[in-house]
Amino acid sequence: MLFLIMFFDFSIHLSEATASALRLAGLRTGKITTSLSFYNIIALVSRMSNMFQAPLLGVLVDSAVMTGNIDGLGNNFRAVIFCGALGDILAIMLLPYSIVFFSRIILWFEETGSVPLALLKLLSFRNIKLILKEFYNVKFLKKPEDFDFKGIPKRFIFFNIIVVAIYTVGVMSSLFAGAHLAAYRVTATQLSGIVNGLATILMAFVVDPTAALITDDALHRRRTYNNVESMVYLLLFSRILGSLFLSQIIFLPATWYIMSVTLFLHR
């Protein structure tokens, strides 16, 4: 069961990180609004994985409480967090191919006017061959001198690390807190919002608006495509720092924080 949970967390992070390619696909095709509308299709993978992962996490917690293996549960959660980071790492490796793939889907959508029909084109051997040919021409590795970080705020990248780390541990910290406080487990598991709330605020007020502004600047020729591509690489790299390192650091503090609030509410 643990490996299934790890797979779902890997899928969640991979799909969320891969969606970053939609900004660049929109710029390449000149269909930025259309490209961002495709985010819901990518988000569907994340939501489906969440839907299947949530009850499995609950079973994992229940089993740990019944057997008294709370420390083992913590180690399992850390393994799940690590697998999520692997999804982010794979996403940054696949970014050049994701851009090509989404660009092609957007162009097919423009031809057909229908998302299902655009996706059905993937069943054609000729279209598969076309995409593979485009993949072959992709430059997989960018040299350091190929990046253009001019005008990209460092603060916004720093906040993205924090946002990703908090989102990564929020639910699992509340579940781990509930395992420690079995009598108040329902209360603890409902308090993930007091951790995730900070990430939501930072994402809504700092990260998303800045990324959107930089993308719009490129659309109006005030920035280069390479500048936006460099921003996306920075965002994905910061996701890795957040999910691979910072999330492991804040996992226990977030758990203690939720435990403290839970005990305070029950006084």
Tab-separated table of C-alpha atoms in Angstrom:
chain	number	residue	atom	x	y	z
A	1	MET	CA	0.000	0.000	0.000
A	2	LEU	CA	2.848	2.366	0.814
A	3	PHE	CA	4.226	2.009	-2.719
A	4	LEU	CA	0.802	2.852	-4.153
A	5	ILE	CA	0.654	6.008	-2.021
A	6	MET	CA	4.163	6.914	-3.143
A	7	PHE	CA	3.122	6.448	-6.774
A	8	PHE	CA	0.099	8.731	-6.344
A	9	ASP	CA	2.206	11.428	-4.676
A	10	PHE	CA	4.748	11.106	-7.482
A	11	SER	CA	1.910	11.560	-10.003
A	12	ILE	CA	0.538	14.621	-8.176
A	13	HIS	CA	3.877	16.417	-8.193
A	14	LEU	CA	4.683	15.368	-11.759
A	15	SER	CA	1.370	16.638	-13.135
A	16	GLU	CA	1.468	19.915	-11.197
A	17	ALA	CA	5.061	20.629	-12.234
A	18	THR	CA	4.465	19.610	-15.851
A	19	ALA	CA	1.653	22.169	-16.084
A	20	SER	CA	4.364	24.869	-16.002
A	21	ALA	CA	5.122	23.956	-19.620
A	22	LEU	CA	1.722	25.326	-20.640
A	23	ARG	CA	2.969	28.913	-20.231
A	24	LEU	CA	5.741	28.276	-22.725
A	25	ALA	CA	3.502	26.313	-25.088
A	26	GLY	CA	1.104	29.270	-25.082
A	27	LEU	CA	3.902	31.663	-25.979
A	28	ARG	CA	5.186	29.417	-28.761
A	29	THR	CA	1.756	29.100	-30.343
A	30	GLY	CA	0.550	32.630	-29.542
A	31	LYS	CA	-2.426	31.075	-27.698
A	32	ILE	CA	-1.584	31.948	-24.105
A	33	THR	CA	-5.189	32.054	-22.850
A	34	THR	CA	-6.027	28.762	-24.558
A	35	SER	CA	-2.918	27.129	-23.170
A	36	LEU	CA	-3.736	28.109	-19.603
A	37	SER	CA	-7.252	26.708	-20.022
A	38	PHE	CA	-5.621	23.313	-20.589
A	39	TYR	CA	-4.381	23.471	-17.007
A	40	ASN	CA	-7.663	21.889	-15.909
A	41	ILE	CA	-6.822	18.768	-17.924
A	42	ILE	CA	-3.461	18.474	-16.195
A	43	ALA	CA	-5.050	19.248	-12.823
A	44	LEU	CA	-7.449	16.343	-13.403
A	45	VAL	CA	-4.540	13.911	-13.016
A	46	SER	CA	-3.576	15.589	-9.738
A	47	ARG	CA	-7.144	15.518	-8.418
A	48	MET	CA	-7.638	11.886	-9.374
A	49	SER	CA	-4.384	10.941	-7.640
A	50	ASN	CA	-5.450	12.914	-4.568
A	51	MET	CA	-8.819	11.183	-4.559
A	52	PHE	CA	-7.188	7.751	-4.480
A	53	GLN	CA	-4.312	8.729	-2.205
A	54	ALA	CA	-6.367	10.317	0.611
A	55	PRO	CA	-8.170	7.157	1.854
A	56	LEU	CA	-4.947	5.130	1.545
A	57	LEU	CA	-3.184	7.671	3.752
A	58	GLY	CA	-6.045	7.290	6.222
A	59	VAL	CA	-5.596	3.509	6.267
A	60	LEU	CA	-1.861	3.985	6.833
A	61	VAL	CA	-2.536	6.224	9.842
A	62	ASP	CA	-5.187	3.900	11.279
A	63	SER	CA	-2.836	0.930	11.017
A	64	ALA	CA	-0.017	2.857	12.723
A	65	VAL	CA	-2.295	3.910	15.587
A	66	MET	CA	-3.602	0.370	16.112
A	67	THR	CA	-0.105	-1.152	16.098
A	68	GLY	CA	1.510	1.734	17.980
A	69	ASN	CA	4.122	2.172	15.244
A	70	ILE	CA	3.955	5.977	15.101
A	71	ASP	CA	7.672	6.409	14.369
A	72	GLY	CA	7.356	4.049	11.428
A	73	LEU	CA	4.476	6.159	10.138
A	74	GLY	CA	6.707	9.230	10.192
A	75	ASN	CA	9.333	7.401	8.145
A	76	ASN	CA	6.664	6.304	5.680
A	77	PHE	CA	5.473	9.891	5.278
A	78	ARG	CA	9.036	11.034	4.613
A	79	ALA	CA	9.334	8.368	1.915
A	80	VAL	CA	6.108	9.612	0.329
A	81	ILE	CA	7.416	13.201	0.409
A	82	PHE	CA	10.628	12.041	-1.264
A	83	CYS	CA	8.670	10.368	-4.067
A	84	GLY	CA	6.806	13.615	-4.652
A	85	ALA	CA	10.171	15.332	-5.129
A	86	LEU	CA	11.104	12.687	-7.707
A	87	GLY	CA	8.030	13.746	-9.669
A	88	ASP	CA	9.303	17.348	-9.680
A	89	ILE	CA	12.757	16.192	-10.811
A	90	LEU	CA	11.273	14.185	-13.692
A	91	ALA	CA	9.117	17.182	-14.683
A	92	ILE	CA	12.132	19.479	-15.082
A	93	MET	CA	13.901	16.798	-17.126
A	94	LEU	CA	10.881	16.420	-19.413
A	95	LEU	CA	10.163	20.153	-19.713
A	96	PRO	CA	11.482	20.573	-23.307
A	97	TYR	CA	9.335	17.624	-24.434
A	98	SER	CA	6.298	18.826	-22.477
A	99	ILE	CA	6.481	22.193	-24.262
A	100	VAL	CA	6.516	20.496	-27.680
A	101	PHE	CA	3.695	18.126	-26.714
A	102	PHE	CA	1.405	20.838	-25.343
A	103	SER	CA	2.142	23.125	-28.286
A	104	ARG	CA	1.013	20.390	-30.666
A	105	ILE	CA	-2.160	19.700	-28.634
A	106	ILE	CA	-3.027	23.424	-28.634
A	107	LEU	CA	-2.614	23.612	-32.422
A	108	TRP	CA	-4.798	20.531	-32.878
A	109	PHE	CA	-7.404	22.077	-30.596
A	110	GLU	CA	-7.377	25.171	-32.813
A	111	GLU	CA	-8.042	22.933	-35.834
A	112	THR	CA	-10.790	20.814	-34.287
A	113	GLY	CA	-12.352	23.194	-31.753
A	114	SER	CA	-12.735	20.272	-29.373
A	115	VAL	CA	-10.443	18.996	-26.633
A	116	PRO	CA	-11.503	15.330	-27.018
A	117	LEU	CA	-10.952	15.489	-30.798
A	118	ALA	CA	-7.555	17.138	-30.282
A	119	LEU	CA	-6.545	14.349	-27.886
A	120	LEU	CA	-7.909	11.683	-30.244
A	121	LYS	CA	-5.378	12.839	-32.815
A	122	LEU	CA	-2.783	11.165	-30.591
A	123	LEU	CA	-4.198	7.814	-31.719
A	124	SER	CA	-3.057	8.458	-35.272
A	125	PHE	CA	0.242	6.795	-36.182
A	126	ARG	CA	1.074	9.740	-38.450
A	127	ASN	CA	0.599	12.232	-35.596
A	128	ILE	CA	2.576	10.099	-33.173
A	129	LYS	CA	5.382	9.997	-35.719
A	130	LEU	CA	5.129	13.801	-36.062
A	131	ILE	CA	5.463	14.348	-32.302
A	132	LEU	CA	8.372	11.905	-32.057
A	133	LYS	CA	10.099	13.776	-34.868
A	134	GLU	CA	9.611	17.052	-32.983
A	135	PHE	CA	10.938	15.380	-29.832
A	136	TYR	CA	14.030	14.326	-31.774
A	137	ASN	CA	14.759	17.965	-32.618
A	138	VAL	CA	14.392	19.101	-29.018
A	139	LYS	CA	17.467	20.425	-27.276
A	140	PHE	CA	17.377	18.326	-24.108
A	141	LEU	CA	20.050	20.103	-22.049
A	142	LYS	CA	20.482	23.863	-21.810
A	143	LYS	CA	23.912	25.275	-21.109
A	144	PRO	CA	24.232	27.810	-18.254
A	145	GLU	CA	24.954	30.582	-20.766
A	146	ASP	CA	21.697	29.781	-22.589
A	147	PHE	CA	19.589	31.005	-19.669
A	148	ASP	CA	18.391	34.584	-19.310
A	149	PHE	CA	17.498	35.461	-15.709
A	150	LYS	CA	17.415	39.226	-16.283
A	151	GLY	CA	14.530	40.922	-14.489
A	152	ILE	CA	13.288	37.790	-12.702
A	153	PRO	CA	12.671	38.679	-9.018
A	154	LYS	CA	14.639	36.455	-6.651
A	155	ARG	CA	12.077	37.016	-3.891
A	156	PHE	CA	9.322	35.385	-5.919
A	157	ILE	CA	11.453	32.277	-6.519
A	158	PHE	CA	12.288	32.109	-2.799
A	159	PHE	CA	8.592	32.257	-1.892
A	160	ASN	CA	7.856	29.473	-4.367
A	161	ILE	CA	10.239	27.199	-2.432
A	162	ILE	CA	8.266	27.918	0.734
A	163	VAL	CA	4.896	27.433	-0.990
A	164	VAL	CA	5.838	24.036	-2.428
A	165	ALA	CA	7.341	22.829	0.872
A	166	ILE	CA	4.217	23.786	2.823
A	167	TYR	CA	1.826	22.232	0.306
A	168	THR	CA	3.943	19.074	0.300
A	169	VAL	CA	3.707	18.492	4.059
A	170	GLY	CA	0.426	20.183	5.005
A	171	VAL	CA	-1.922	17.197	4.821
A	172	MET	CA	0.643	14.644	5.988
A	173	SER	CA	1.628	16.783	8.987
A	174	SER	CA	-2.017	16.971	10.063
A	175	LEU	CA	-2.397	13.209	9.671
A	176	PHE	CA	0.824	12.591	11.614
A	177	ALA	CA	-0.377	14.956	14.345
A	178	GLY	CA	-3.639	13.012	14.472
A	179	ALA	CA	-1.713	9.770	14.891
A	180	HIS	CA	0.135	11.264	17.892
A	181	LEU	CA	-3.134	12.550	19.366
A	182	ALA	CA	-5.374	9.591	18.636
A	183	ALA	CA	-8.149	10.867	20.920
A	184	TYR	CA	-8.313	14.129	18.946
A	185	ARG	CA	-7.461	12.663	15.553
A	186	VAL	CA	-10.441	14.139	13.699
A	187	THR	CA	-9.628	17.640	14.932
A	188	ALA	CA	-5.964	17.340	13.978
A	189	THR	CA	-6.670	16.043	10.483
A	190	GLN	CA	-8.996	18.979	9.850
A	191	LEU	CA	-6.258	21.488	10.710
A	192	SER	CA	-4.104	21.077	7.611
A	193	GLY	CA	-5.495	24.448	6.513
A	194	ILE	CA	-3.602	26.331	9.208
A	195	VAL	CA	-0.409	25.151	7.511
A	196	ASN	CA	-1.534	25.242	3.888
A	197	GLY	CA	-3.243	28.608	4.383
A	198	LEU	CA	0.096	30.451	4.396
A	199	ALA	CA	1.104	28.736	1.149
A	200	THR	CA	-2.228	29.653	-0.454
A	201	ILE	CA	-1.765	33.322	0.460
A	202	LEU	CA	1.817	33.414	-0.858
A	203	MET	CA	0.783	31.647	-4.056
A	204	ALA	CA	-2.161	33.980	-4.680
A	205	PHE	CA	-0.419	37.262	-3.820
A	206	VAL	CA	3.221	36.690	-4.791
A	207	VAL	CA	4.025	33.671	-6.970
A	208	ASP	CA	1.154	33.415	-9.476
A	209	PRO	CA	0.791	37.171	-10.214
A	210	THR	CA	4.544	37.590	-10.776
A	211	ALA	CA	4.716	34.583	-13.112
A	212	ALA	CA	1.681	35.849	-15.010
A	213	LEU	CA	3.190	39.349	-15.337
A	214	ILE	CA	6.466	37.994	-16.727
A	215	THR	CA	4.546	35.829	-19.221
A	216	ASP	CA	2.393	38.786	-20.316
A	217	ASP	CA	5.522	40.896	-20.805
A	218	ALA	CA	6.842	38.278	-23.217
A	219	LEU	CA	3.516	38.204	-25.048
A	220	HIS	CA	3.812	41.966	-25.595
A	221	ARG	CA	7.481	41.704	-26.646
A	222	ARG	CA	8.790	43.360	-23.490
A	223	ARG	CA	10.647	40.156	-22.618
A	224	THR	CA	12.097	37.318	-24.652
A	225	TYR	CA	10.776	33.774	-24.811
A	226	ASN	CA	14.083	32.609	-23.356
A	227	ASN	CA	13.544	34.872	-20.347
A	228	VAL	CA	10.171	33.235	-19.599
A	229	GLU	CA	11.627	29.780	-20.218
A	230	SER	CA	14.405	30.576	-17.743
A	231	MET	CA	11.744	31.663	-15.224
A	232	VAL	CA	9.919	28.342	-15.647
A	233	TYR	CA	13.163	26.434	-15.087
A	234	LEU	CA	13.737	28.475	-11.935
A	235	LEU	CA	10.211	27.732	-10.722
A	236	LEU	CA	10.697	24.011	-11.304
A	237	PHE	CA	14.118	24.035	-9.670
A	238	SER	CA	12.646	25.866	-6.680
A	239	ARG	CA	9.905	23.204	-6.557
A	240	ILE	CA	12.631	20.583	-6.205
A	241	LEU	CA	14.310	22.541	-3.401
A	242	GLY	CA	10.951	22.877	-1.670
A	243	SER	CA	9.775	19.289	-2.036
A	244	LEU	CA	13.116	17.517	-1.665
A	245	PHE	CA	14.791	19.522	1.103
A	246	LEU	CA	12.685	22.174	2.852
A	247	SER	CA	9.625	19.935	3.153
A	248	GLN	CA	11.672	17.324	5.039
A	249	ILE	CA	12.935	20.052	7.391
A	250	ILE	CA	9.515	21.525	8.206
A	251	PHE	CA	7.598	18.224	8.365
A	252	LEU	CA	8.042	17.751	12.123
A	253	PRO	CA	7.684	21.464	13.077
A	254	ALA	CA	4.433	21.581	11.091
A	255	THR	CA	3.263	18.454	12.933
A	256	TRP	CA	4.089	19.973	16.338
A	257	TYR	CA	2.321	23.181	15.350
A	258	ILE	CA	-0.865	21.286	14.458
A	259	MET	CA	-0.613	19.237	17.642
A	260	SER	CA	-0.307	22.431	19.725
A	261	VAL	CA	-3.348	24.002	18.070
A	262	THR	CA	-5.314	20.770	18.495
A	263	LEU	CA	-4.541	20.597	22.226
A	264	PHE	CA	-5.339	24.308	22.601
A	265	LEU	CA	-8.757	23.816	21.006
A	266	HIS	CA	-9.558	20.962	23.379
A	267	ARG	CA	-8.617	22.784	26.555
